[in-house]
Short mmCIF file of C-alpha atoms in Angstrom, two decimals:
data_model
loop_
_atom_site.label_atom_id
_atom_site.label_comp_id
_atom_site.label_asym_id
_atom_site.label_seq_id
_atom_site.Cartn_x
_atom_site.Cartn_y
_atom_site.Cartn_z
CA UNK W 1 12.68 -16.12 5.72
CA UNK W 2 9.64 -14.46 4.29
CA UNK W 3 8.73 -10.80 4.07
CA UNK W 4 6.44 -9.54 6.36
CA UNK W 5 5.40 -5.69 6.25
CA UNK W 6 3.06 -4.01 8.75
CA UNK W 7 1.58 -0.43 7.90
CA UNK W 8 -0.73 1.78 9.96
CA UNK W 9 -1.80 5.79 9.58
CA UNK W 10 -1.63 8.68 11.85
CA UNK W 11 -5.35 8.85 10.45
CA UNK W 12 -6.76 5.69 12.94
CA UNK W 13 -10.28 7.07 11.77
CA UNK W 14 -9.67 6.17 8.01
CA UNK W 15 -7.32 3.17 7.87
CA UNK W 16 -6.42 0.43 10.95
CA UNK W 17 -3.37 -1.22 11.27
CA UNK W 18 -2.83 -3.86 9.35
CA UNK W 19 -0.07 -7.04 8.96
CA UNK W 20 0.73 -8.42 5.59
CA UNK W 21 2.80 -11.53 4.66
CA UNK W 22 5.06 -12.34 1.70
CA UNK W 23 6.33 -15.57 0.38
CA UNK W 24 8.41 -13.50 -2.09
CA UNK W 25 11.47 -11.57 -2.75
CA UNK W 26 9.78 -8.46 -4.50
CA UNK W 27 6.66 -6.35 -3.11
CA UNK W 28 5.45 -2.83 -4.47
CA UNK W 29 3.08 -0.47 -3.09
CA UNK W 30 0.74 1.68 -4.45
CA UNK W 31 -2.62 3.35 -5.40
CA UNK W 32 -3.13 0.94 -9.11
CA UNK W 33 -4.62 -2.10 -8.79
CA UNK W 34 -1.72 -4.15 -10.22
CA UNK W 35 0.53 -3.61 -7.39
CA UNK W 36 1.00 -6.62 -4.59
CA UNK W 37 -0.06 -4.09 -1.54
CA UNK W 38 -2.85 -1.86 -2.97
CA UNK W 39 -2.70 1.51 -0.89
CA UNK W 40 -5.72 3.38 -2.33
CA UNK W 41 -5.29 6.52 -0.35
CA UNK W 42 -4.16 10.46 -0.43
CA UNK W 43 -0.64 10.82 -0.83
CA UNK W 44 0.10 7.46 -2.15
CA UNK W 45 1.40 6.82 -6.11
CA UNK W 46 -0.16 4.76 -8.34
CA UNK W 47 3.24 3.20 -8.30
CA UNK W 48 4.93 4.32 -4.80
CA UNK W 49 7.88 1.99 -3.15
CA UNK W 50 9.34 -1.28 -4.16
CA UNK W 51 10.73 -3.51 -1.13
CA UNK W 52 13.10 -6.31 -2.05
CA UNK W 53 14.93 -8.72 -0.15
CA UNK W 54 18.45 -10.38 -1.29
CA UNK W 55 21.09 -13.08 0.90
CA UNK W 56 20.51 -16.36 1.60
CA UNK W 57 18.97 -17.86 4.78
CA UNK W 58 21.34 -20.35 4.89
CA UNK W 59 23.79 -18.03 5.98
CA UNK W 60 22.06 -14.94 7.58
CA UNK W 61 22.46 -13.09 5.29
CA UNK W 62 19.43 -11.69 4.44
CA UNK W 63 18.90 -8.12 3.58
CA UNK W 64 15.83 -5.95 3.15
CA UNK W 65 16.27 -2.76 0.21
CA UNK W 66 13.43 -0.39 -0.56
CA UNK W 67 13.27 1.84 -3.48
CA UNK W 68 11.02 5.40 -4.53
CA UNK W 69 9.76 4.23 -7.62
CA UNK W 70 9.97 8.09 -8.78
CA UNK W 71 6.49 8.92 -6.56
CA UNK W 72 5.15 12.78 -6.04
CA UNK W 73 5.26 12.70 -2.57
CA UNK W 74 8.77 11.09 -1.77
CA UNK W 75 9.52 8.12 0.70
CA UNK W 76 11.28 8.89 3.86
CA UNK W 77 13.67 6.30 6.01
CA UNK W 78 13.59 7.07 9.38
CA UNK W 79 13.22 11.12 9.09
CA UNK W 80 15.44 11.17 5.64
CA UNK W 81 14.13 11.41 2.26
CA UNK W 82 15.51 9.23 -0.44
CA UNK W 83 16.59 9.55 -4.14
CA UNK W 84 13.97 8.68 -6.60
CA UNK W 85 15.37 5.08 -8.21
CA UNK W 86 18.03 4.61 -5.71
CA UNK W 87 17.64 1.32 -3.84
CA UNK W 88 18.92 1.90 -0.04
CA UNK W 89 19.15 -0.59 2.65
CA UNK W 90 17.10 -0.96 5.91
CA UNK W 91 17.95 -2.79 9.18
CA UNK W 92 14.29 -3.96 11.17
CA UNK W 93 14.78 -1.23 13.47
CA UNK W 94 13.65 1.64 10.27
CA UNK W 95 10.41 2.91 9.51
CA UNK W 96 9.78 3.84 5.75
CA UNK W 97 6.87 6.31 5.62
CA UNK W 98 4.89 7.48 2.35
CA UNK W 99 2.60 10.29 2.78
CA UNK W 100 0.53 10.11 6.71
CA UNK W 101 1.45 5.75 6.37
CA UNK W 102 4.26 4.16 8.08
CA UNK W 103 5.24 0.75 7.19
CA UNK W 104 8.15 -1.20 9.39
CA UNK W 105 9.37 -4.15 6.78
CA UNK W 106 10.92 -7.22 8.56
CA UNK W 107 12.06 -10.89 7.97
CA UNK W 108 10.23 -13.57 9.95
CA UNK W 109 10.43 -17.79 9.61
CA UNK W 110 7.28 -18.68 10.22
CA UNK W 111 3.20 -17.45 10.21
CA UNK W 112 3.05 -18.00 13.96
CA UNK W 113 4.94 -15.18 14.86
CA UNK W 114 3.46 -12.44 17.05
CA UNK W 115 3.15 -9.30 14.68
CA UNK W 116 2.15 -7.15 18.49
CA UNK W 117 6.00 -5.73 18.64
CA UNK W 118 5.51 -3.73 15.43
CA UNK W 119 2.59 -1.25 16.90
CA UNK W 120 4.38 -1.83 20.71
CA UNK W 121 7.16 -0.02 18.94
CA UNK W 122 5.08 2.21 17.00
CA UNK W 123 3.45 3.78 20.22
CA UNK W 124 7.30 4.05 22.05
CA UNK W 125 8.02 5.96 18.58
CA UNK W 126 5.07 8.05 17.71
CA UNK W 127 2.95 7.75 20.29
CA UNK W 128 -0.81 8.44 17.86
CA UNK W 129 -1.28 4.38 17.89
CA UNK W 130 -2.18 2.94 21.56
CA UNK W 131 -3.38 -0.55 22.42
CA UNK W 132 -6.52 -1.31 24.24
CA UNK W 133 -6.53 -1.93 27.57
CA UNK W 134 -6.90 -5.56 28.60
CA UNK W 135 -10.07 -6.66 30.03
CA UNK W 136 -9.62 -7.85 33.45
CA UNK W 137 -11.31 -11.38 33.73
CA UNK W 138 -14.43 -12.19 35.72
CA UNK W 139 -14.97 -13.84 38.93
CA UNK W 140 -17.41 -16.89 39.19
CA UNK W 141 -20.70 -16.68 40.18
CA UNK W 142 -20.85 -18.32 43.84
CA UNK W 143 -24.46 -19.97 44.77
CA UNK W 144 -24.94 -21.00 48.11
CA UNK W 145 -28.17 -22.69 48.87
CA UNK W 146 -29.37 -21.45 52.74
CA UNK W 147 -32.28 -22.23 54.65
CA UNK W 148 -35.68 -21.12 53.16
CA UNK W 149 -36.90 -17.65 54.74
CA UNK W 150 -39.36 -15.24 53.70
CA UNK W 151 -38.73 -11.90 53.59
CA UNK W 152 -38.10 -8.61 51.34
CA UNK W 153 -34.72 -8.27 49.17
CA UNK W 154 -31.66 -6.54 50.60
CA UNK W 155 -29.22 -4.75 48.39
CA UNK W 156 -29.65 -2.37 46.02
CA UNK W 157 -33.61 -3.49 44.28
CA UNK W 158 -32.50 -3.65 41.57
CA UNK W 159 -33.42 -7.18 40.75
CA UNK W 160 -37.03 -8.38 41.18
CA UNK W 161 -38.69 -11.07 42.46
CA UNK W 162 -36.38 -14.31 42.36
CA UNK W 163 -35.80 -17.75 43.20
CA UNK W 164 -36.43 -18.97 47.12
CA UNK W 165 -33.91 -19.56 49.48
CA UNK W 166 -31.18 -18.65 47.66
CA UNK W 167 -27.51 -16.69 48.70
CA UNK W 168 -26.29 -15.02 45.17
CA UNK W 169 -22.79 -13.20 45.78
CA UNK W 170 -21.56 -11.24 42.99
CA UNK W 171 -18.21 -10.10 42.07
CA UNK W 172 -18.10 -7.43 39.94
CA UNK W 173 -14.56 -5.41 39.06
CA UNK W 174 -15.58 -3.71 35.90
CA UNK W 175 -19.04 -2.68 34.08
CA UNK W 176 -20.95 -5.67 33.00
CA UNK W 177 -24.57 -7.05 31.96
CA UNK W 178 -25.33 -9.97 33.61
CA UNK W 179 -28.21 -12.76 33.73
CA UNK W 180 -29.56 -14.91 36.55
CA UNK W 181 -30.66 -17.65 34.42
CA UNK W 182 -28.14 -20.13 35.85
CA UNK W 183 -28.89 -19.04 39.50
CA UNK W 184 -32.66 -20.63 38.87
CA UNK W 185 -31.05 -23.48 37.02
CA UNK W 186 -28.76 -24.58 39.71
CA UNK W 187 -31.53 -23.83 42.21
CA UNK W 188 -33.04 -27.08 40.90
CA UNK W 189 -35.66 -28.50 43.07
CA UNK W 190 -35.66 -25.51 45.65
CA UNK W 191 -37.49 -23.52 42.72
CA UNK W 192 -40.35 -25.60 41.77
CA UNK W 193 -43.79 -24.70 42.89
CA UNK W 194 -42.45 -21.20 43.79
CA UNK W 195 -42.70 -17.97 41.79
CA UNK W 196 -41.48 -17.43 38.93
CA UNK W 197 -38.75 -15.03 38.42
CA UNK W 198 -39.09 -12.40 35.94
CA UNK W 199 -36.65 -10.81 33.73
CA UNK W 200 -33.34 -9.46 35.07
CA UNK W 201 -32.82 -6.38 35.22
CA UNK W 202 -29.13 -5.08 34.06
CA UNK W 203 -26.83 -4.62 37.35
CA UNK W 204 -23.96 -2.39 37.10
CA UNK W 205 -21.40 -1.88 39.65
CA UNK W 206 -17.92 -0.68 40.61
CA UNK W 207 -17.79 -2.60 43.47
CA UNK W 208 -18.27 -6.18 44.76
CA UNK W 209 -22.09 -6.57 45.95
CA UNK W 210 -23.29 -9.37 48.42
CA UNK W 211 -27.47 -9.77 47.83
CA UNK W 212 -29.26 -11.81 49.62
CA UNK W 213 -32.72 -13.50 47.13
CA UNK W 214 -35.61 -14.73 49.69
CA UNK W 215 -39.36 -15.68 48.74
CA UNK W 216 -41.50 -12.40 47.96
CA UNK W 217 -45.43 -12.89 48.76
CA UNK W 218 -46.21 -13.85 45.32
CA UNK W 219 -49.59 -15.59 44.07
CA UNK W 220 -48.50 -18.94 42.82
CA UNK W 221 -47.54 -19.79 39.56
CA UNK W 222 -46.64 -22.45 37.02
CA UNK W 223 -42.85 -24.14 37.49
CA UNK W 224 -40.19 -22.08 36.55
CA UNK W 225 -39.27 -22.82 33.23
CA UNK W 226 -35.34 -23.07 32.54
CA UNK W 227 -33.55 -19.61 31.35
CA UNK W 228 -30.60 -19.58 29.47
CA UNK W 229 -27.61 -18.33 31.08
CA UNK W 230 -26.52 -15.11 29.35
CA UNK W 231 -23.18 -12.88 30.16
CA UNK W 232 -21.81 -10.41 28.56
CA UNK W 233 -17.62 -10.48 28.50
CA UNK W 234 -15.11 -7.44 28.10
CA UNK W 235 -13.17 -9.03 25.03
CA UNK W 236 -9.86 -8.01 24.72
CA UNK W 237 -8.96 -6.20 22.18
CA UNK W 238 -6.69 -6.71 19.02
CA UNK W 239 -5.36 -5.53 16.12
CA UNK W 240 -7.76 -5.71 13.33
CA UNK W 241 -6.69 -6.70 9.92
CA UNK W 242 -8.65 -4.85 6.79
CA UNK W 243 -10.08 -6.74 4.12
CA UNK W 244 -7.44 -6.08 1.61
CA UNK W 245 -7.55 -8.11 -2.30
CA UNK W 246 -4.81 -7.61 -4.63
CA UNK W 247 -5.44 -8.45 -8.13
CA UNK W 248 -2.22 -9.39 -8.81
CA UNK W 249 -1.69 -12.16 -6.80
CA UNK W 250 -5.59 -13.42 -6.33
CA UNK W 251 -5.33 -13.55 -2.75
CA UNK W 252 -8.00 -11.74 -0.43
CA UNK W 253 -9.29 -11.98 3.19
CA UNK W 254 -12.48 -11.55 4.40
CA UNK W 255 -14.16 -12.80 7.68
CA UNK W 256 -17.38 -14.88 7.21
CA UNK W 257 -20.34 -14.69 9.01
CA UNK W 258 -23.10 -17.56 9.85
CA UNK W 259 -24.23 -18.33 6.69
CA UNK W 260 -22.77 -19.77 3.55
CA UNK W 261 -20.87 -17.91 0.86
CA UNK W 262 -22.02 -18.74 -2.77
CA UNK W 263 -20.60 -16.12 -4.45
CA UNK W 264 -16.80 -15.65 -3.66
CA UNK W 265 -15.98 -15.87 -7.16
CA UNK W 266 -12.65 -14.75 -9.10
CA UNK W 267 -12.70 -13.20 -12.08
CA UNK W 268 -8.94 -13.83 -13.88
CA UNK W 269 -6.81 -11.75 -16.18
CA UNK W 270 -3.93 -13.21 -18.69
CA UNK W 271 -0.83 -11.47 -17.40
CA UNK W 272 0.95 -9.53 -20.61
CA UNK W 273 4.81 -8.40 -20.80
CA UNK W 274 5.15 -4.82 -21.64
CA UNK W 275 8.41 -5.24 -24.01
CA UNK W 276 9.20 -4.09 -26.91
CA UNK W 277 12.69 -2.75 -28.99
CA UNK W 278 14.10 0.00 -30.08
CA UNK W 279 16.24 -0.06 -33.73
CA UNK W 280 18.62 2.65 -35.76
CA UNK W 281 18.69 2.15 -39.36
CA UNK W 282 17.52 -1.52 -39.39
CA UNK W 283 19.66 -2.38 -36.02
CA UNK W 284 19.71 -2.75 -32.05
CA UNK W 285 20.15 0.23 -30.18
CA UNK W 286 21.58 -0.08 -27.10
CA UNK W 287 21.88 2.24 -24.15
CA UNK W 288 18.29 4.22 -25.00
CA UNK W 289 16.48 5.05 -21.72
CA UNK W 290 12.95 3.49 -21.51
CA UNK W 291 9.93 5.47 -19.37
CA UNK W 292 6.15 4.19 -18.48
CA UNK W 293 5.49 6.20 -15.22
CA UNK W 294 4.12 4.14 -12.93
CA UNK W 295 5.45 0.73 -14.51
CA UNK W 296 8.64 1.28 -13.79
CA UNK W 297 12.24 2.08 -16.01
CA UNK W 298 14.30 0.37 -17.86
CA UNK W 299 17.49 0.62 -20.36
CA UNK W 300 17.71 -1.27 -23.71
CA UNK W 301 20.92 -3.71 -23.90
CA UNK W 302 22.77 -5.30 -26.99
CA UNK W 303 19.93 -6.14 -28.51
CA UNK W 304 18.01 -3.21 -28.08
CA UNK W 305 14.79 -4.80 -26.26
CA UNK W 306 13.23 -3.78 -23.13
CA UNK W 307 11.03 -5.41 -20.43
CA UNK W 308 8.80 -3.84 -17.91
CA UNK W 309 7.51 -7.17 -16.46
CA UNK W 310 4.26 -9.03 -16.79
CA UNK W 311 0.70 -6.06 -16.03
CA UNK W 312 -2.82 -7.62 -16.37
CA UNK W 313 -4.21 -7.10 -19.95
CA UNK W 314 -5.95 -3.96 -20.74
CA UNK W 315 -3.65 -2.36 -18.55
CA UNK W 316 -3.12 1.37 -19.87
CA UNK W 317 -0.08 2.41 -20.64
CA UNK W 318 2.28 5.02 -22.11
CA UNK W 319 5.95 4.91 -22.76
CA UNK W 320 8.41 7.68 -23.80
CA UNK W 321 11.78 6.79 -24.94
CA UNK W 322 15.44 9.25 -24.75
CA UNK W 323 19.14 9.27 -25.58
CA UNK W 324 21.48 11.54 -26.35
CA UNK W 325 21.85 12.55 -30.14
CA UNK W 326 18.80 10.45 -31.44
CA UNK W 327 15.06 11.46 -32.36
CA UNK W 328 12.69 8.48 -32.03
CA UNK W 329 8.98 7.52 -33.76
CA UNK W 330 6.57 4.84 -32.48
CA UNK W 331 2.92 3.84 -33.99
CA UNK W 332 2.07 2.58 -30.64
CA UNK W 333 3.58 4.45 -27.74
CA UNK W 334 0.52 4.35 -25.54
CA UNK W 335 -2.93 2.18 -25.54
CA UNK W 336 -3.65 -1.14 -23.25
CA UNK W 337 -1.99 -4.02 -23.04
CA UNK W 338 -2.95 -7.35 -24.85
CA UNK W 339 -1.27 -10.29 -26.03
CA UNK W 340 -0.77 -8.90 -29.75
CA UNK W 341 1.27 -5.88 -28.97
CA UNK W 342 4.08 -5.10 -30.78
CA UNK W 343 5.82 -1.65 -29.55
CA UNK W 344 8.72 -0.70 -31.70
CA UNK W 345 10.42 2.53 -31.43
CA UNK W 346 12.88 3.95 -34.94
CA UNK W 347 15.58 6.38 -33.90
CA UNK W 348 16.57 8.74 -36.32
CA UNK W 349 20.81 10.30 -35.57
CA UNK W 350 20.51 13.70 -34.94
CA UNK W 351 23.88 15.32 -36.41
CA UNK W 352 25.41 18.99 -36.47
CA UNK W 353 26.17 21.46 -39.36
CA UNK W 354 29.33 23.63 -38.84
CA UNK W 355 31.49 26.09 -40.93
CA UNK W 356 33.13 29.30 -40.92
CA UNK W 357 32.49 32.83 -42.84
CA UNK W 358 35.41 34.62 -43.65
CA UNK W 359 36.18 37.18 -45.95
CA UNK W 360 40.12 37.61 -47.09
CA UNK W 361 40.89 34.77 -45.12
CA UNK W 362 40.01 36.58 -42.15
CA UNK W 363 36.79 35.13 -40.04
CA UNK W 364 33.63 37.63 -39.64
CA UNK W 365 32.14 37.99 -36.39
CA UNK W 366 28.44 38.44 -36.52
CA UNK W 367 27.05 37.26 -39.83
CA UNK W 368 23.46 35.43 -39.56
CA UNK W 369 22.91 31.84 -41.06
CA UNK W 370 19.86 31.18 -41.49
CA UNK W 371 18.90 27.19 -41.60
CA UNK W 372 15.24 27.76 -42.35
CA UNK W 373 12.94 25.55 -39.67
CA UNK W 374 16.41 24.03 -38.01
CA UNK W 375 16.43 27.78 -36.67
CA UNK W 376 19.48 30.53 -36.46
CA UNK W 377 23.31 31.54 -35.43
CA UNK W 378 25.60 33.95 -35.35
CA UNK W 379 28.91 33.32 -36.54
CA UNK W 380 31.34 33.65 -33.71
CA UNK W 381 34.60 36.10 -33.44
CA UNK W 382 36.99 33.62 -35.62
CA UNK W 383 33.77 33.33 -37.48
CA UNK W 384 32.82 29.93 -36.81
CA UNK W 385 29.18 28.77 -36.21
CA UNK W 386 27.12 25.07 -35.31
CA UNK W 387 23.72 24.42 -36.37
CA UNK W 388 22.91 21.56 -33.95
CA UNK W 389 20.35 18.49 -33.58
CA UNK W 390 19.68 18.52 -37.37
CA UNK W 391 17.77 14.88 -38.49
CA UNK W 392 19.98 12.49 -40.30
CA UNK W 393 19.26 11.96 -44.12
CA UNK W 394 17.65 16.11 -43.93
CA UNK W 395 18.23 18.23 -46.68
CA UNK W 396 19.27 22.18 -45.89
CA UNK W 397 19.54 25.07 -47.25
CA UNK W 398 21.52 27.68 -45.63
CA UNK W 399 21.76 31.42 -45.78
CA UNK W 400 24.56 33.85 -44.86
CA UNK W 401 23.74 37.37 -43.77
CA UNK W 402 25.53 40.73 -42.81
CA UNK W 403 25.29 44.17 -43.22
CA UNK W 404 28.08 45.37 -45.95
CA UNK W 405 28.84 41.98 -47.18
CA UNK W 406 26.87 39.90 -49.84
CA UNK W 407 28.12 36.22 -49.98
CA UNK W 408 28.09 33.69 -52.57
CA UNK W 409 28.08 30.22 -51.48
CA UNK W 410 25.03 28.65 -50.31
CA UNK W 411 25.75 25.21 -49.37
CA UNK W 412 23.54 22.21 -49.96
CA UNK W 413 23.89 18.92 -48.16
CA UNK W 414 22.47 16.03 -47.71
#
């Protein structure tokens, strides 16, 4: 099974409904240009909601997950907001909504499928999307040649001197334009040496209408040359699909006209990883949290390395790195993407100073130390103070102070 995802607005003036397919396990949705579904609208993230799919089709047992991929504006399941970076579960019954959209992700075999069930549901639901009504089809034209009799038109006048001897009924059951060309065509031989029939006026009618088309006292003209039939048809209506391109995957839709295309050209971009590693002291660090907004998060492993996934070059980007008890330094944390970056992050320990101020063996409360740009404590009531966060390989100097007292140790370390 493939993933199929249709998305409309409660805005119908600004964005129509529209169907997309996937042959793929993995889709994100967004405002930037390197995302699969490109959602360049208010309320939307560059880098919104991810929608996976896991199982086996073998089996049944495929699943559909989504994911808030830490957007402004949240992503709601049903009417329930979920956690920023917490993949949850959907059945094909749930609506995920970003913002004024509201996408319904679902599994389906084949291309063929009808897609109409999605906004059937979505009017049941929500009731702001409504289908058009179905045009009602038109009844033939019936042309009954009768016996040739001059006289004046009956009806309505609102069509002008015709064809002779001819019976035209009309059925009409919704507003139409309508032609006569094929009346004087079928007419044939009945019409030639007659008058000849000017330009239709438009009929319109609620009703059916019986008119009855005799000779009018006409000066004689040429033979009628043939008309061509034309009749305007209530279409019905569909669901129209939006030119959508995504620069990611190359593909884009577009409806051509009468004339050929020349230019439909593709411009390409080399696809670059964003990766990179993080080291202490010459070695992997593991466990250091990795951040580039709206290309996603990652942690380093054993070796210390991280991978965002493949972005088209020039892609901007900035990354921030964290863990507990470490300080880290980059040339290159930010900039765009090509093939010869190398982003490499140094952590530096970050360790505490502690000791205690006594005086007789007996711990003073209240006494300043004073570690210069590392900042100041208080000693404690046992005496005891922590200078905290200090970079490894630092040298200190440290100061006691107190009203009464004068102290002589100042320690040094390194």
């Amino acid at each position: 099974m493939s993933l199929r995802i249709s998305i409309k607005s409660s805005n119908l003036e600004s964005f129509r409904p529209v169907v997309k397919d996937y042959n793929k396990t993995e889709v994100v949705i967004g405002r930037h240009s390197s995302n699969d579904f490109v959602l360049d609208q208010e309320g939307v993230s560059e880098r919104h909601l991810r929608i996976r799919t896991t199982g086996s089709d073998s089996d049944g047992s495929k699943r559909i997950f989504v994911t808030d991929l830490g957007s402004a504006s949240g992503v709601l399941v049903g009417d329930s907001k979920i956690k920023a970076y917490k993949e949850v579960e959907i059945s094909a019954e749930d609506e995920v909504k970003i913002g004024e959209f509201t996408l319904c992700p679902s599994l389906y075999r084949s291309s063929s499928q009808d897609s109409s069930k999605f906004f059937a549901k979505s009017k049941k639901k929500t009731g702001f999307f409504k289908q058009a009504p179905k045009a009602k089809e038109k009844e033939p034209i019936k042309v009954i040649k009768v016996a040739e009799d001059k006289g004046k038109v009956k009806g309505s006048g609102l069509i002008k001197k015709v064809a002779n001897g001819l019976d035209v009924s009309i059925a009409e059951n919704t507003s139409s334009k309508l032609s006569l060309a094929n009346v004087f065509k079928s007419a044939g031989s009945s019409t030639t040496g007659t008058s000849s029939p000017e330009q239709t006026e438009p009929v319109t009618s609620q009703k059916s209408q019986s008119i009855k088309l005799v000779d009018s006292p006409e000066p004689k003209a040429e033979k009628a040359k043939p008309l061509e039939v034309s009749k305007t048809f209530v279409e019905k209506s569909q669901p129209v699909v939006s030119s959508l391109s995504s620069t990611k995957s190359g593909e884009s839709l577009h409806r051509i006209g009468t004339s050929d295309i020349l230019d439909f050209d593709f411009e390409a971009k080399a696809l670059v990883a964003l990766k990179g590693q993080i080291v202490h002291r010459g070695s992997p660090l593991e466990g250091v949290t990795v951040d580039a907004g709206i290309h996603g998060k990652a942690v380093t492993g054993e070796n210390g390395s991280f991978n965002l996934g493949d972005f088209p070059e020039a892609t901007p980007f900035k990354i921030s790195v964290s863990k507990n008890g470490y300080n880290f330094a980059c040339q290159n944390p930010e900039g765009e993407l090509n093939p010869s970056n190398k982003i490499e992050f140094v952590a530096t320990k970050l360790l505490n100073v502690s000791g205690r101020v006594s005086h007789k063996g007996q711990g003073i409360s209240g006494v300043e130390i004073d570690c210069g740009r590392f900042g100041k404590v208080v000693t404690d009531d046992s005496g005891r103070y922590t200078i905290r966060d200090i970079p490894e390989e630092t040298e200190i100097n440290l100061e006691a102070k107190k009203d009464g007292f004068q102290f002589s140790r100042v320690v040094c370390a390194r």
